[in-house]
């Protein structure tokens, strides 16, 4: 493997006195889908946010495409070709779907027309709801909007924080299919944080398991799915 | 036959509605009684021998309690007839929008033609100037509160900075109004940034408290820095505006406005000039706000109001977004302030108390946060109404407060609560008032 697109090297993060991440190291190579699974409070979202520089890593190094981004301000990191779909979707509730999407394109400054066409092709539902207010969409549509909004900056690496949160299984499958589609057709690299471990690991090329702020297991999606520790802890042993 | 049956049924049903209503009204009357006994019923007067005498006014209390009882009963009856209050539907929003497109040009035409409408005297023009000043301040504060969602309770500080900037630059350095106007705006914007930096991390209530304190600090400094600002005595002898160099004077010499244009000198000329000046400044504020709303910066302000974390995730620089909102809002207040100074000819810290900030904020909230036309109407109603009820003396505040409560009950999202999207592929659809912020900063 050549130099990874994203490398997180022995990073520690803390909220005040509470240590959230301890010496976490992960790598995401170009064209991969990497999944981060773990229980509530394990530090999954914190790791994603640390990559974005908010909160900032107390120790260690984060590099994107070979460039050290550990100390960069958040808004500059987000202009390098990363896009984040934040936890809980966070669409702009009073702005229309179109305005939400254009907000995503604003900072990168690419021509929004072809990107809009791409997002509407991926999620035709958003096209139908184009003039509707973000806050009036259903949960699934809001998730599509949040992903679409992130794609409007034409990212090379997409960070997804719990896209399945609070969604019906059918919608989750749609969202995951869209992520796979983006990865296979557009070559988009994806780092996915999920509690829905079974589907997320099936989707992923590789995965990491995070427990209490430490990486405890790593491997391909298939390997992790087969591990008894993973099955017992995250899959309820049911699959 | 059937009519008789219906008549027979109706009285039987009525008590079911009437009894709770009566109970409700009685309870209201009881509360009113409890309130009015100490407030109205008992009054202390200075007696013949200099001591305090307790005077009792049970008649007034009875009238007020009766009014509360009857009012509550009427309100309940009206509600029963009308049925449940319907939320503003999309259809109603569309209707209001249609009316809005019609109202704005009419108001603008009225504003432009006001000095030439027969019967408009000096009083009407002065009132017009006052209303337009608040319209401008409302539109300026709207950038901070309505668009960027930053609750600012110290807005009057920037108004004061602009007024003192012009007053001091003109009296000490003899700079003309037209040079001072942009300078005052820039100075106020600078103070806006200065306030913006320490409050970058604050939101909502905390932001409101700090901005409130900031407003007071500016006023207290103006009050105490006697060597520069004259303290409580204020600044006097501020130069009056000239018509691009031609003074308005009664002499009618060639170098004056009247002399240059060969017309009869009249004190109204200056008032008309001031009127058009503030109209132009207010329209400039409006134009800048409307333009910016469609630009990336304006959209970033609105996104910031909606969700700060999402903004960060999209790579928006929160710092510059907030600071530009503070700076731009402050700049328009500063420009309005220097207009105020030249119009009055005299300023003192008394003109820049907290109540001014509160009135401007009330205009923005009552108008419907983010709505340009709503704010203009709210300023007209609030400031104009305040003047209309001047004859009521001390009851004026009562009418004023009552009117504000009525507006907030009837239209909790402000007079014009709908929001127009800044961009759309097909037809623009107004966003119904039910989806717009309700009575919150």
PDB file of N, CA and C in Angstrom, chain A residues 11-12 19-24 41-44 210-216:
ATOM      1  N   UNK A  11      -2.880   9.178  18.302  1.00  0.00           N
ATOM      2  CA  UNK A  11      -3.568  10.401  18.709  1.00  0.00           C
ATOM      3  C   UNK A  11      -4.270  10.210  20.048  1.00  0.00           C
ATOM      4  N   UNK A  12      -4.138  11.208  20.913  1.00  0.00           N
ATOM      5  CA  UNK A  12      -4.894  11.235  22.171  1.00  0.00           C
ATOM      6  C   UNK A  12      -5.708  12.522  22.205  1.00  0.00           C
ATOM      7  N   UNK A  19     -10.220  11.755  29.418  1.00  0.00           N
ATOM      8  CA  UNK A  19      -9.488  11.245  28.272  1.00  0.00           C
ATOM      9  C   UNK A  19     -10.456  10.495  27.370  1.00  0.00           C
ATOM     10  N   UNK A  20     -10.613  10.941  26.115  1.00  0.00           N
ATOM     11  CA  UNK A  20     -11.578  10.299  25.222  1.00  0.00           C
ATOM     12  C   UNK A  20     -10.909   9.347  24.247  1.00  0.00           C
ATOM     13  N   UNK A  21      -9.696   9.675  23.826  1.00  0.00           N
ATOM     14  CA  UNK A  21      -8.952   8.807  22.914  1.00  0.00           C
ATOM     15  C   UNK A  21      -7.545   8.606  23.470  1.00  0.00           C
ATOM     16  N   UNK A  22      -7.040   7.353  23.416  1.00  0.00           N
ATOM     17  CA  UNK A  22      -5.685   7.070  23.899  1.00  0.00           C
ATOM     18  C   UNK A  22      -4.904   6.395  22.792  1.00  0.00           C
ATOM     19  N   UNK A  23      -3.876   7.069  22.322  1.00  0.00           N
ATOM     20  CA  UNK A  23      -2.948   6.482  21.348  1.00  0.00           C
ATOM     21  C   UNK A  23      -3.666   5.745  20.218  1.00  0.00           C
ATOM     22  N   UNK A  24      -4.598   6.411  19.616  1.00  0.00           N
ATOM     23  CA  UNK A  24      -5.346   5.779  18.525  1.00  0.00           C
ATOM     24  C   UNK A  24      -4.593   5.960  17.221  1.00  0.00           C
ATOM     25  N   UNK A  41     -20.093   5.917  23.468  1.00  0.00           N
ATOM     26  CA  UNK A  41     -19.082   6.516  24.333  1.00  0.00           C
ATOM     27  C   UNK A  41     -17.696   5.937  24.160  1.00  0.00           C
ATOM     28  N   UNK A  42     -17.506   5.103  23.134  1.00  0.00           N
ATOM     29  CA  UNK A  42     -16.184   4.516  22.935  1.00  0.00           C
ATOM     30  C   UNK A  42     -15.192   5.539  22.388  1.00  0.00           C
ATOM     31  N   UNK A  43     -15.725   6.593  21.772  1.00  0.00           N
ATOM     32  CA  UNK A  43     -14.845   7.617  21.222  1.00  0.00           C
ATOM     33  C   UNK A  43     -14.872   7.687  19.704  1.00  0.00           C
ATOM     34  N   UNK A  44     -15.867   7.033  19.095  1.00  0.00           N
ATOM     35  CA  UNK A  44     -15.923   6.999  17.622  1.00  0.00           C
ATOM     36  C   UNK A  44     -16.091   8.411  17.050  1.00  0.00           C
ATOM     37  N   UNK A 210     -13.251   0.130  18.358  1.00  0.00           N
ATOM     38  CA  UNK A 210     -12.802   1.092  19.356  1.00  0.00           C
ATOM     39  C   UNK A 210     -13.492   0.766  20.680  1.00  0.00           C
ATOM     40  N   UNK A 211     -12.702   0.572  21.736  1.00  0.00           N
ATOM     41  CA  UNK A 211     -13.267   0.318  23.060  1.00  0.00           C
ATOM     42  C   UNK A 211     -12.611   1.279  24.045  1.00  0.00           C
ATOM     43  N   UNK A 212     -13.413   2.047  24.740  1.00  0.00           N
ATOM     44  CA  UNK A 212     -12.908   2.997  25.736  1.00  0.00           C
ATOM     45  C   UNK A 212     -11.736   3.840  25.234  1.00  0.00           C
ATOM     46  N   UNK A 213     -11.858   4.340  24.012  1.00  0.00           N
ATOM     47  CA  UNK A 213     -10.848   5.251  23.510  1.00  0.00           C
ATOM     48  C   UNK A 213      -9.604   4.572  22.976  1.00  0.00           C
ATOM     49  N   UNK A 214      -9.608   3.230  22.892  1.00  0.00           N
ATOM     50  CA  UNK A 214      -8.451   2.520  22.327  1.00  0.00           C
ATOM     51  C   UNK A 214      -8.911   1.627  21.186  1.00  0.00           C
ATOM     52  N   UNK A 215      -8.038   1.472  20.193  1.00  0.00           N
ATOM     53  CA  UNK A 215      -8.319   0.511  19.133  1.00  0.00           C
ATOM     54  C   UNK A 215      -7.961  -0.870  19.666  1.00  0.00           C
ATOM     55  N   UNK A 216      -8.954  -1.779  19.701  1.00  0.00           N
ATOM     56  CA  UNK A 216      -8.664  -3.110  20.239  1.00  0.00           C
ATOM     57  C   UNK A 216      -8.534  -4.157  19.143  1.00  0.00           C
TER      58      UNK A 216
END
